[in-house]
mmCIF file of C-alpha atoms in Angstrom:
data_model
loop_
_atom_site.group_PDB
_atom_site.id
_atom_site.type_symbol
_atom_site.label_atom_id
_atom_site.label_comp_id
_atom_site.label_asym_id
_atom_site.label_seq_id
_atom_site.Cartn_x
_atom_site.Cartn_y
_atom_site.Cartn_z
ATOM 1 C CA MET T 1232 -3.304 15.171 -9.611
ATOM 2 C CA GLU T 1233 -1.437 13.318 -6.868
ATOM 3 C CA VAL T 1234 -4.715 11.678 -5.832
ATOM 4 C CA VAL T 1235 -5.273 10.217 -9.305
ATOM 5 C CA SER T 1236 -1.633 9.153 -9.630
ATOM 6 C CA SER T 1237 -1.831 7.346 -6.275
ATOM 7 C CA ALA T 1238 -4.690 5.215 -7.661
ATOM 8 C CA LYS T 1239 -2.842 3.929 -10.750
ATOM 9 C CA GLN T 1240 -2.919 0.314 -9.650
ATOM 10 C CA GLU T 1241 -6.684 0.367 -9.045
ATOM 11 C CA PHE T 1242 -7.314 1.933 -12.462
ATOM 12 C CA PHE T 1243 -5.168 -0.665 -14.226
ATOM 13 C CA VAL T 1244 -7.065 -3.459 -12.469
ATOM 14 C CA LEU T 1245 -10.370 -1.819 -13.465
ATOM 15 C CA ILE T 1246 -9.295 -1.523 -17.112
ATOM 16 C CA GLY T 1247 -8.177 -5.174 -17.095
ATOM 17 C CA VAL T 1248 -11.472 -6.386 -15.619
ATOM 18 C CA VAL T 1249 -13.509 -4.321 -18.076
ATOM 19 C CA GLY T 1250 -11.434 -5.664 -20.983
ATOM 20 C CA VAL T 1251 -12.036 -9.271 -19.937
ATOM 21 C CA VAL T 1252 -15.752 -8.605 -19.455
ATOM 22 C CA ILE T 1253 -16.004 -6.969 -22.899
ATOM 23 C CA LEU T 1254 -14.363 -9.985 -24.532
ATOM 24 C CA LEU T 1255 -16.498 -12.433 -22.544
ATOM 25 C CA VAL T 1256 -19.801 -10.617 -23.178
ATOM 26 C CA GLY T 1257 -18.948 -10.048 -26.867
ATOM 27 C CA THR T 1258 -18.328 -13.764 -27.294
ATOM 28 C CA ILE T 1259 -21.524 -14.702 -25.449
ATOM 29 C CA MET T 1260 -23.591 -12.286 -27.536
ATOM 30 C CA TYR T 1261 -22.091 -13.635 -30.753
ATOM 31 C CA PHE T 1262 -23.035 -17.216 -29.886
ATOM 32 C CA VAL T 1263 -26.493 -16.194 -28.658
ATOM 33 C CA GLU T 1264 -27.367 -13.914 -31.598
ATOM 34 C CA TYR T 1265 -25.506 -15.121 -34.701
ATOM 35 C CA GLN T 1266 -28.159 -17.676 -35.667
ATOM 36 C CA ILE T 1267 -31.064 -15.239 -35.433
ATOM 37 C CA PRO T 1268 -32.427 -14.704 -38.983
ATOM 38 C CA ASP T 1269 -31.902 -11.187 -40.273
ATOM 39 C CA ASP T 1270 -33.101 -9.697 -43.519
ATOM 40 C CA ARG T 1271 -29.638 -8.198 -44.180
ATOM 41 C CA ASN T 1272 -27.675 -10.634 -41.945
ATOM 42 C CA GLU T 1273 -25.640 -7.815 -40.379
ATOM 43 C CA HIS T 1274 -26.194 -8.384 -36.657
ATOM 44 C CA PHE T 1275 -23.392 -9.992 -34.655
ATOM 45 C CA ILE T 1276 -21.594 -11.544 -37.656
ATOM 46 C CA SER T 1277 -18.368 -11.917 -35.622
ATOM 47 C CA ILE T 1278 -17.099 -11.866 -32.055
ATOM 48 C CA LEU T 1279 -15.606 -8.414 -32.749
ATOM 49 C CA HIS T 1280 -19.098 -7.127 -33.546
ATOM 50 C CA GLY T 1281 -20.188 -8.563 -30.186
ATOM 51 C CA CYS T 1282 -17.263 -6.797 -28.477
ATOM 52 C CA TRP T 1283 -18.231 -3.522 -30.177
ATOM 53 C CA TRP T 1284 -21.770 -3.944 -28.876
ATOM 54 C CA ALA T 1285 -20.394 -4.695 -25.381
ATOM 55 C CA ILE T 1286 -18.247 -1.525 -25.368
ATOM 56 C CA VAL T 1287 -21.154 0.630 -26.523
ATOM 57 C CA THR T 1288 -23.478 -0.947 -23.957
ATOM 58 C CA ILE T 1289 -21.080 -0.879 -20.979
ATOM 59 C CA THR T 1290 -20.291 2.792 -21.564
ATOM 60 C CA THR T 1291 -24.062 3.412 -21.864
ATOM 61 C CA VAL T 1292 -23.650 5.134 -25.251
ATOM 62 C CA GLY T 1293 -26.091 2.850 -27.069
ATOM 63 C CA TYR T 1294 -25.699 3.755 -30.744
ATOM 64 C CA GLY T 1295 -28.424 1.354 -31.807
ATOM 65 C CA ASP T 1296 -26.475 -0.100 -34.741
ATOM 66 C CA LEU T 1297 -26.375 -3.503 -32.995
ATOM 67 C CA TYR T 1298 -28.965 -4.755 -30.573
ATOM 68 C CA PRO T 1299 -30.020 -8.185 -29.303
ATOM 69 C CA ARG T 1300 -33.120 -9.727 -30.875
ATOM 70 C CA SER T 1301 -33.560 -12.920 -28.876
ATOM 71 C CA THR T 1302 -34.894 -13.162 -25.329
ATOM 72 C CA LEU T 1303 -31.608 -14.581 -24.039
ATOM 73 C CA GLY T 1304 -29.713 -11.805 -25.831
ATOM 74 C CA ARG T 1305 -31.922 -9.120 -24.270
ATOM 75 C CA LEU T 1306 -31.486 -10.660 -20.831
ATOM 76 C CA THR T 1307 -27.714 -10.668 -21.336
ATOM 77 C CA GLY T 1308 -27.930 -7.069 -22.538
ATOM 78 C CA SER T 1309 -29.784 -6.078 -19.352
ATOM 79 C CA PHE T 1310 -26.993 -7.498 -17.189
ATOM 80 C CA VAL T 1311 -24.380 -5.726 -19.301
ATOM 81 C CA VAL T 1312 -26.168 -2.384 -18.841
ATOM 82 C CA LEU T 1313 -26.249 -2.884 -15.060
ATOM 83 C CA PHE T 1314 -22.561 -3.807 -15.120
ATOM 84 C CA GLY T 1315 -21.904 -0.631 -17.115
ATOM 85 C CA ILE T 1316 -23.521 1.516 -14.431
ATOM 86 C CA VAL T 1317 -21.276 -0.065 -11.801
ATOM 87 C CA VAL T 1318 -18.205 0.407 -14.016
ATOM 88 C CA LEU T 1319 -18.997 4.101 -14.446
ATOM 89 C CA ALA T 1320 -19.468 4.595 -10.684
ATOM 90 C CA PHE T 1321 -16.383 2.630 -9.590
ATOM 91 C CA PRO T 1322 -13.684 5.131 -10.647
ATOM 92 C CA MET T 1323 -15.438 7.901 -8.707
ATOM 93 C CA THR T 1324 -15.360 5.844 -5.521
ATOM 94 C CA ILE T 1325 -11.636 5.208 -6.010
ATOM 95 C CA ILE T 1326 -10.893 8.902 -6.534
ATOM 96 C CA ILE T 1327 -13.044 9.988 -3.586
ATOM 97 C CA SER T 1328 -11.434 7.390 -1.301
ATOM 98 C CA LYS T 1329 -7.916 8.462 -2.305
ATOM 99 C CA PHE T 1330 -8.839 12.151 -1.896
ATOM 100 C CA GLN T 1331 -10.192 11.467 1.589
ATOM 101 C CA ASP T 1332 -7.011 9.570 2.543
ATOM 102 C CA SER T 1333 -4.831 12.411 1.253
ATOM 103 C CA PHE T 1334 -6.908 15.051 3.052
ATOM 104 C CA THR T 1335 -6.815 13.077 6.324
ATOM 105 C CA VAL T 1336 -3.027 12.748 6.181
ATOM 106 C CA LYS T 1337 -2.583 16.468 5.480
ATOM 107 C CA LYS T 1338 -4.970 17.409 8.285
ATOM 108 C CA LEU T 1339 -3.240 15.047 10.716
ATOM 109 C CA ASN T 1340 0.161 16.525 9.853
ATOM 110 C CA ALA T 1341 -1.170 20.056 10.293
ATOM 111 C CA ASN T 1342 -2.685 19.127 13.678
ATOM 112 C CA LYS T 1343 0.595 17.601 14.833
ATOM 113 C CA GLU T 1344 2.490 20.729 13.799
ATOM 114 C CA MET T 1345 -0.018 23.032 15.505
ATOM 115 C CA THR T 1346 0.106 20.948 18.683
ATOM 116 C CA ARG T 1347 3.896 21.088 18.689
ATOM 117 C CA LYS T 1348 3.902 24.877 18.223
ATOM 118 C CA LEU T 1349 1.299 25.431 20.954
ATOM 119 C CA ARG T 1350 3.243 23.319 23.411
ATOM 120 C CA GLU T 1351 6.471 25.153 22.623
ATOM 121 C CA MET T 1352 4.733 28.519 23.038
ATOM 122 C CA ALA T 1353 3.126 27.453 26.309
ATOM 123 C CA ILE T 1354 6.366 26.112 27.763
ATOM 124 C CA ALA T 1355 8.301 29.193 26.680
ATOM 125 C CA GLY T 1356 5.623 31.585 27.933
ATOM 126 C CA TYR T 1357 5.116 29.805 31.216
ATOM 127 C CA SER T 1358 8.810 29.569 31.997
ATOM 128 C CA CYS T 1359 9.095 33.362 31.519
ATOM 129 C CA ALA T 1360 6.305 34.131 33.967
ATOM 130 C CA GLY T 1361 8.755 34.953 36.766
ATOM 131 C CA SER T 1362 7.773 32.305 39.297
ATOM 132 C CA SER T 1363 10.442 30.284 41.018
ATOM 133 C CA THR T 1364 8.457 27.079 40.385
ATOM 134 C CA SER T 1365 8.166 27.711 36.655
ATOM 135 C CA SER T 1366 11.763 27.305 35.658
ATOM 136 C CA PRO T 1367 12.508 25.332 32.500
ATOM 137 C CA ALA T 1368 13.867 22.532 34.688
ATOM 138 C CA SER T 1369 10.497 22.106 36.448
ATOM 139 C CA THR T 1370 8.620 21.869 33.115
ATOM 140 C CA ARG T 1371 8.700 18.392 31.644
ATOM 141 C CA VAL T 1372 7.119 16.571 28.709
ATOM 142 C CA VAL T 1373 5.795 13.042 29.308
ATOM 143 C CA ASN T 1374 3.996 10.970 26.631
ATOM 144 C CA GLY T 1375 3.753 13.985 24.359
ATOM 145 C CA LYS T 1376 2.040 16.234 26.952
ATOM 146 C CA ALA T 1377 3.601 19.158 28.789
ATOM 147 C CA HIS T 1378 3.456 18.777 32.591
ATOM 148 C CA ILE T 1379 3.833 22.254 34.059
ATOM 149 C CA PRO T 1380 3.556 22.983 37.778
ATOM 150 C CA LYS T 1381 0.709 25.342 38.665
ATOM 151 C CA GLN T 1382 1.509 28.872 39.823
ATOM 152 C CA SER T 1383 0.213 29.905 43.183
ATOM 153 C CA LYS T 1384 -0.034 33.590 42.209
ATOM 154 C CA PRO T 1385 0.495 34.971 38.741
ATOM 155 C CA SER T 1386 3.150 37.638 38.665
ATOM 156 C CA GLU T 1387 4.137 40.266 36.128
ATOM 157 C CA PRO T 1388 6.137 38.899 33.212
ATOM 158 C CA GLU T 1389 9.740 39.890 32.865
ATOM 159 C CA ASP T 1390 10.761 42.399 30.196
ATOM 160 C CA GLU T 1391 12.041 39.733 27.783
ATOM 161 C CA CYS T 1392 8.737 37.877 27.904
ATOM 162 C CA GLN T 1393 6.504 40.858 27.189
ATOM 163 C CA THR T 1394 7.302 40.701 23.489
ATOM 164 C CA ARG T 1395 6.247 37.033 23.095
ATOM 165 C CA LEU T 1396 2.469 37.577 22.953
ATOM 166 C CA VAL T 1397 1.674 34.331 24.800
ATOM 167 C CA PRO T 1398 -1.988 34.013 25.852
ATOM 168 C CA LYS T 1399 -2.735 34.174 29.581
ATOM 169 C CA HIS T 1400 -3.738 30.517 30.029
ATOM 170 C CA SER T 1401 -1.756 28.991 27.169
ATOM 171 C CA ALA T 1402 0.322 26.746 29.419
ATOM 172 C CA GLN T 1403 -2.701 24.955 30.857
ATOM 173 C CA PHE T 1404 -4.306 24.828 27.390
ATOM 174 C CA ALA T 1405 -1.236 23.263 25.798
ATOM 175 C CA ALA T 1406 -0.767 20.834 28.664
ATOM 176 C CA ASN T 1407 -4.302 19.528 28.158
ATOM 177 C CA ILE T 1408 -4.372 19.472 24.331
ATOM 178 C CA ILE T 1409 -5.966 16.390 22.845
ATOM 179 C CA SER T 1410 -3.605 14.299 20.820
ATOM 180 C CA PRO T 1411 -4.280 14.767 17.048
ATOM 181 C CA VAL T 1412 -4.485 10.994 16.618
ATOM 182 C CA ALA T 1413 -7.452 10.873 19.005
ATOM 183 C CA LEU T 1414 -9.395 13.201 16.692
ATOM 184 C CA PHE T 1415 -9.525 10.550 13.931
ATOM 185 C CA LYS T 1416 -10.575 7.523 15.999
#
């Protein structure tokens, strides 16, 4: 629902354009078709009848109660049918575009959060590894990446770190994580 509500402006513009086209085409059809002789004289007797025909044609309903009889009227009708196909397809492209934008933003936010959590876990797990070079003071973050000095020999984790469930190579993994922004370029 938030996707459709974010496209309100585009839908209002579409409705406005379609309304102007209906009025324009209805008027054109009236002036093209009103002089055509009819046994009952019921075709296109006013501009409103032309607008009704335009609505039915643009929406591709095609009741058949009004139809153009002249060559120019049929040519105009052909263009109106093609315009109707475009009008029916246009709202779907708006909705799909807005859905894709919304999905991309949510995925980017989730990637940023996951990256942040992985880096925190890696820094916390690495600083507990028991090495003198892996103190929290030696671990630094520059440009959004964790720079952690390499251990010469892995040692047994201290008792407080055994409960953290940090993967063996998580520090190097988190230090080399690709920025989430780079995934969408």
